[in-house]
Amino acid sequence: MHDIPYMRPNDGVGPEITAAMTRVALAVRETVPNVPCGVQILAGCNKEALAVAKVCQLQFIRAEGFVFGHIADEGFTDACAGTLLRYRKQIDAYDVLVITDIKKKHSSHAITADVSIAETAHAAEFFLSDGLIITGSSTGSSAELSDLQALHGKTTLPLIIGSGLTLENLPSYWKLANAAIVGSHFKIKGNWNADLCRKRVQAFMNGVDTLRRQLPS
């Protein structure tokens, strides 16, 4: 995330980036051999991420621009479902799940303003996504409750909160999603650019445990 400014795949993302991410992913895989792991390579380098996941025995990738084009801060991001899933077949990576952002953060969706998030989700499902990631407008911004409510129970795919989940708003989002990607909240003072804070991680997981104990047995 610190390798800024980001480049799009069509801009000539170099092999050194894929090589470096492979080295990092292998180190993570060796450290936590029995925990499901995934990878994302910014910005929208989904084929490269699939290749890394394949050789590092990771379980999933996070893919941008799966369905419907949009304008991101690094430029236009086009839909890629067709080419990406054909590439997954080409490298025999069927065991790598492709989890996809819809109406993603740091992007303008004016060109698809007449397409609801529910329609976007259905398109991703039709194009064989393995899961849907719902985000706020930027890193650390909470996903809209209304977006999750519009999708809850309306798709067969897992719903994943992709930004802005905190210990404070966790109870409100708890029953609307199947999983969450938590980053900024785990950092010192909730700043994505800071170091991890063990106390914040532990407090959040304690909150998760409390909510789990409230579930019917």
Short mmCIF file of C-alpha atoms in Angstrom, two decimals:
data_model
loop_
_atom_site.label_atom_id
_atom_site.label_comp_id
_atom_site.label_asym_id
_atom_site.label_seq_id
_atom_site.Cartn_x
_atom_site.Cartn_y
_atom_site.Cartn_z
CA MET A 1 0.00 0.00 0.00
CA HIS A 2 2.99 2.30 0.46
CA ASP A 3 4.20 1.82 -3.14
CA ILE A 4 2.63 5.04 -4.37
CA PRO A 5 1.56 6.37 -6.78
CA TYR A 6 -0.25 3.24 -7.94
CA MET A 7 -0.13 2.01 -11.53
CA ARG A 8 -2.75 0.20 -13.53
CA PRO A 9 -1.86 -3.12 -15.21
CA ASN A 10 -2.07 -1.47 -18.65
CA ASP A 11 0.53 1.07 -17.56
CA GLY A 12 3.21 -1.62 -17.46
CA VAL A 13 3.41 -2.85 -13.87
CA GLY A 14 6.85 -4.42 -13.77
CA PRO A 15 7.76 -8.05 -13.01
CA GLU A 16 9.71 -6.80 -10.00
CA ILE A 17 6.40 -6.00 -8.28
CA THR A 18 5.04 -9.51 -8.82
CA ALA A 19 8.38 -10.95 -7.69
CA ALA A 20 8.43 -8.82 -4.53
CA MET A 21 4.82 -9.70 -3.66
CA THR A 22 5.62 -13.38 -4.17
CA ARG A 23 8.48 -13.11 -1.69
CA VAL A 24 6.25 -11.35 0.85
CA ALA A 25 3.40 -13.83 0.39
CA LEU A 26 5.75 -16.78 0.85
CA ALA A 27 7.02 -15.30 4.11
CA VAL A 28 3.45 -14.90 5.37
CA ARG A 29 2.54 -18.42 4.24
CA GLU A 30 5.53 -19.88 6.07
CA THR A 31 4.68 -17.90 9.24
CA VAL A 32 1.02 -18.97 9.34
CA PRO A 33 0.89 -22.24 7.39
CA ASN A 34 -2.58 -23.27 8.54
CA VAL A 35 -4.45 -19.95 8.26
CA PRO A 36 -6.33 -19.05 5.05
CA CYS A 37 -4.47 -16.20 3.33
CA GLY A 38 -5.02 -14.01 0.31
CA VAL A 39 -3.34 -11.26 -1.66
CA GLN A 40 -4.20 -8.06 -3.51
CA ILE A 41 -1.81 -6.15 -5.75
CA LEU A 42 -2.61 -2.49 -6.36
CA ALA A 43 -3.97 -1.15 -8.46
CA GLY A 44 -6.17 -3.72 -10.15
CA CYS A 45 -3.29 -6.11 -10.84
CA ASN A 46 -5.59 -9.09 -10.53
CA LYS A 47 -3.78 -11.47 -12.87
CA GLU A 48 -0.54 -10.82 -11.04
CA ALA A 49 -2.29 -11.50 -7.74
CA LEU A 50 -3.67 -14.78 -9.08
CA ALA A 51 -0.19 -15.86 -10.13
CA VAL A 52 1.21 -15.02 -6.70
CA ALA A 53 -1.64 -16.86 -4.96
CA LYS A 54 -1.12 -19.92 -7.16
CA VAL A 55 2.59 -20.35 -6.49
CA CYS A 56 2.36 -19.37 -2.80
CA GLN A 57 -0.60 -21.67 -2.10
CA LEU A 58 -2.87 -18.85 -0.98
CA GLN A 59 -6.63 -19.31 -0.82
CA PHE A 60 -7.97 -16.11 -2.38
CA ILE A 61 -7.29 -12.80 -4.07
CA ARG A 62 -9.04 -9.45 -3.73
CA ALA A 63 -9.90 -8.23 -7.22
CA GLU A 64 -10.78 -4.72 -8.33
CA GLY A 65 -12.91 -3.86 -11.35
CA PHE A 66 -14.49 -7.28 -11.73
CA VAL A 67 -17.72 -5.92 -13.22
CA PHE A 68 -18.61 -2.41 -14.48
CA GLY A 69 -15.95 0.18 -15.22
CA HIS A 70 -15.26 3.13 -12.90
CA ILE A 71 -12.85 6.00 -12.44
CA ALA A 72 -10.34 5.42 -9.66
CA ASP A 73 -7.72 7.88 -8.45
CA GLU A 74 -5.11 6.13 -10.61
CA GLY A 75 -7.33 6.31 -13.71
CA PHE A 76 -9.99 4.27 -15.49
CA THR A 77 -10.52 0.74 -14.25
CA ASP A 78 -12.29 -1.53 -16.72
CA ALA A 79 -14.26 -4.68 -15.98
CA CYS A 80 -12.08 -7.80 -16.05
CA ALA A 81 -14.19 -10.83 -15.11
CA GLY A 82 -13.91 -12.57 -18.47
CA THR A 83 -10.16 -12.28 -18.91
CA LEU A 84 -9.40 -12.87 -15.22
CA LEU A 85 -11.34 -16.11 -14.83
CA ARG A 86 -10.02 -17.43 -18.14
CA TYR A 87 -6.53 -16.71 -16.84
CA ARG A 88 -7.36 -18.60 -13.64
CA LYS A 89 -8.26 -21.60 -15.81
CA GLN A 90 -5.11 -21.16 -17.89
CA ILE A 91 -2.81 -21.43 -14.85
CA ASP A 92 -4.97 -24.10 -13.16
CA ALA A 93 -5.77 -21.94 -10.15
CA TYR A 94 -9.37 -23.04 -9.62
CA ASP A 95 -8.68 -23.44 -5.90
CA VAL A 96 -7.95 -19.69 -5.59
CA LEU A 97 -11.13 -17.78 -4.81
CA VAL A 98 -11.68 -14.42 -6.53
CA ILE A 99 -13.28 -12.05 -3.98
CA THR A 100 -14.43 -8.91 -5.74
CA ASP A 101 -14.98 -5.26 -4.81
CA ILE A 102 -18.20 -3.68 -6.03
CA LYS A 103 -18.73 0.10 -6.06
CA LYS A 104 -15.27 0.25 -4.53
CA LYS A 105 -13.63 2.98 -2.48
CA HIS A 106 -11.40 5.74 -3.88
CA SER A 107 -13.48 5.76 -7.05
CA SER A 108 -16.14 7.72 -8.86
CA HIS A 109 -19.13 5.67 -10.00
CA ALA A 110 -20.89 8.45 -11.89
CA ILE A 111 -20.79 6.46 -15.14
CA THR A 112 -22.74 3.67 -13.43
CA ALA A 113 -24.93 5.87 -11.26
CA ASP A 114 -28.03 4.29 -12.80
CA VAL A 115 -26.84 0.82 -11.71
CA SER A 116 -27.69 0.04 -8.10
CA ILE A 117 -25.39 -1.84 -5.79
CA ALA A 118 -27.87 -4.74 -5.89
CA GLU A 119 -27.66 -4.86 -9.71
CA THR A 120 -23.88 -4.68 -9.49
CA ALA A 121 -23.86 -7.57 -7.04
CA HIS A 122 -26.10 -9.67 -9.27
CA ALA A 123 -23.80 -8.99 -12.23
CA ALA A 124 -20.77 -10.09 -10.20
CA GLU A 125 -22.62 -13.21 -9.09
CA PHE A 126 -23.61 -13.98 -12.70
CA PHE A 127 -19.98 -13.52 -13.76
CA LEU A 128 -18.89 -16.10 -11.15
CA SER A 129 -17.43 -13.97 -8.37
CA ASP A 130 -16.68 -15.94 -5.20
CA GLY A 131 -17.59 -13.14 -2.78
CA LEU A 132 -18.52 -9.46 -2.64
CA ILE A 133 -16.58 -6.72 -0.85
CA ILE A 134 -18.51 -3.62 0.22
CA THR A 135 -16.52 -0.50 1.15
CA GLY A 136 -16.97 3.11 2.15
CA SER A 137 -15.72 6.01 0.07
CA SER A 138 -12.10 5.70 1.18
CA THR A 139 -9.70 3.70 3.34
CA GLY A 140 -11.00 3.71 6.90
CA SER A 141 -14.45 4.99 5.89
CA SER A 142 -17.32 2.78 7.00
CA ALA A 143 -19.34 0.91 4.43
CA GLU A 144 -22.89 2.22 4.16
CA LEU A 145 -25.32 0.22 6.26
CA SER A 146 -27.90 0.76 3.54
CA ASP A 147 -25.65 -0.96 0.99
CA LEU A 148 -25.26 -4.01 3.19
CA GLN A 149 -28.97 -4.05 3.98
CA ALA A 150 -29.75 -3.92 0.25
CA LEU A 151 -27.65 -7.03 -0.31
CA HIS A 152 -28.28 -9.01 2.88
CA GLY A 153 -30.22 -12.15 1.98
CA LYS A 154 -30.40 -11.09 -1.70
CA THR A 155 -27.33 -12.92 -2.98
CA THR A 156 -25.86 -16.37 -2.54
CA LEU A 157 -22.34 -14.93 -2.31
CA PRO A 158 -20.58 -14.10 0.96
CA LEU A 159 -20.70 -10.40 1.86
CA ILE A 160 -17.46 -8.92 3.18
CA ILE A 161 -17.09 -5.49 4.78
CA GLY A 162 -14.04 -3.97 3.14
CA SER A 163 -13.42 -0.77 5.08
CA GLY A 164 -14.24 1.21 8.18
CA LEU A 165 -15.15 -1.57 10.60
CA THR A 166 -14.31 -0.60 14.19
CA LEU A 167 -14.94 -1.92 17.68
CA GLU A 168 -17.54 0.82 18.10
CA ASN A 169 -19.63 0.08 15.00
CA LEU A 170 -19.08 -3.69 15.00
CA PRO A 171 -22.45 -4.47 16.69
CA SER A 172 -24.34 -2.54 13.99
CA TYR A 173 -22.68 -4.44 11.15
CA TRP A 174 -22.40 -7.83 12.87
CA LYS A 175 -25.39 -9.59 11.30
CA LEU A 176 -25.19 -7.98 7.87
CA ALA A 177 -21.97 -9.55 6.57
CA ASN A 178 -20.19 -12.89 6.54
CA ALA A 179 -16.68 -11.52 7.05
CA ALA A 180 -14.64 -8.34 7.21
CA ILE A 181 -11.30 -6.93 6.17
CA VAL A 182 -9.97 -4.86 9.06
CA GLY A 183 -6.87 -2.74 8.61
CA SER A 184 -6.93 0.89 9.76
CA HIS A 185 -8.68 0.13 13.06
CA PHE A 186 -5.83 -2.18 14.06
CA LYS A 187 -3.24 0.57 13.68
CA ILE A 188 -2.14 3.12 16.32
CA LYS A 189 -4.94 5.70 16.70
CA GLY A 190 -6.76 4.03 13.80
CA ASN A 191 -4.35 5.52 11.26
CA TRP A 192 -3.72 3.17 8.32
CA ASN A 193 -0.21 4.60 7.94
CA ALA A 194 0.82 3.76 11.52
CA ASP A 195 2.14 0.57 13.10
CA LEU A 196 -0.10 -2.21 14.33
CA CYS A 197 -1.42 -1.80 17.87
CA ARG A 198 -1.69 -5.06 19.79
CA LYS A 199 -4.16 -3.57 22.29
CA ARG A 200 -6.55 -2.45 19.55
CA VAL A 201 -6.40 -5.85 17.87
CA GLN A 202 -7.07 -7.64 21.15
CA ALA A 203 -9.92 -5.32 22.10
CA PHE A 204 -11.57 -5.82 18.71
CA MET A 205 -11.29 -9.59 18.89
CA ASN A 206 -12.68 -9.53 22.43
CA GLY A 207 -15.66 -7.65 20.98
CA VAL A 208 -16.05 -10.31 18.29
CA ASP A 209 -15.94 -13.07 20.93
CA THR A 210 -18.63 -11.29 22.95
CA LEU A 211 -20.94 -11.12 19.94
CA ARG A 212 -20.25 -14.75 19.04
CA ARG A 213 -21.28 -15.87 22.52
CA GLN A 214 -24.63 -14.14 21.99
CA LEU A 215 -25.40 -16.28 18.95
CA PRO A 216 -27.84 -19.18 19.37
CA SER A 217 -26.02 -22.41 20.15
#
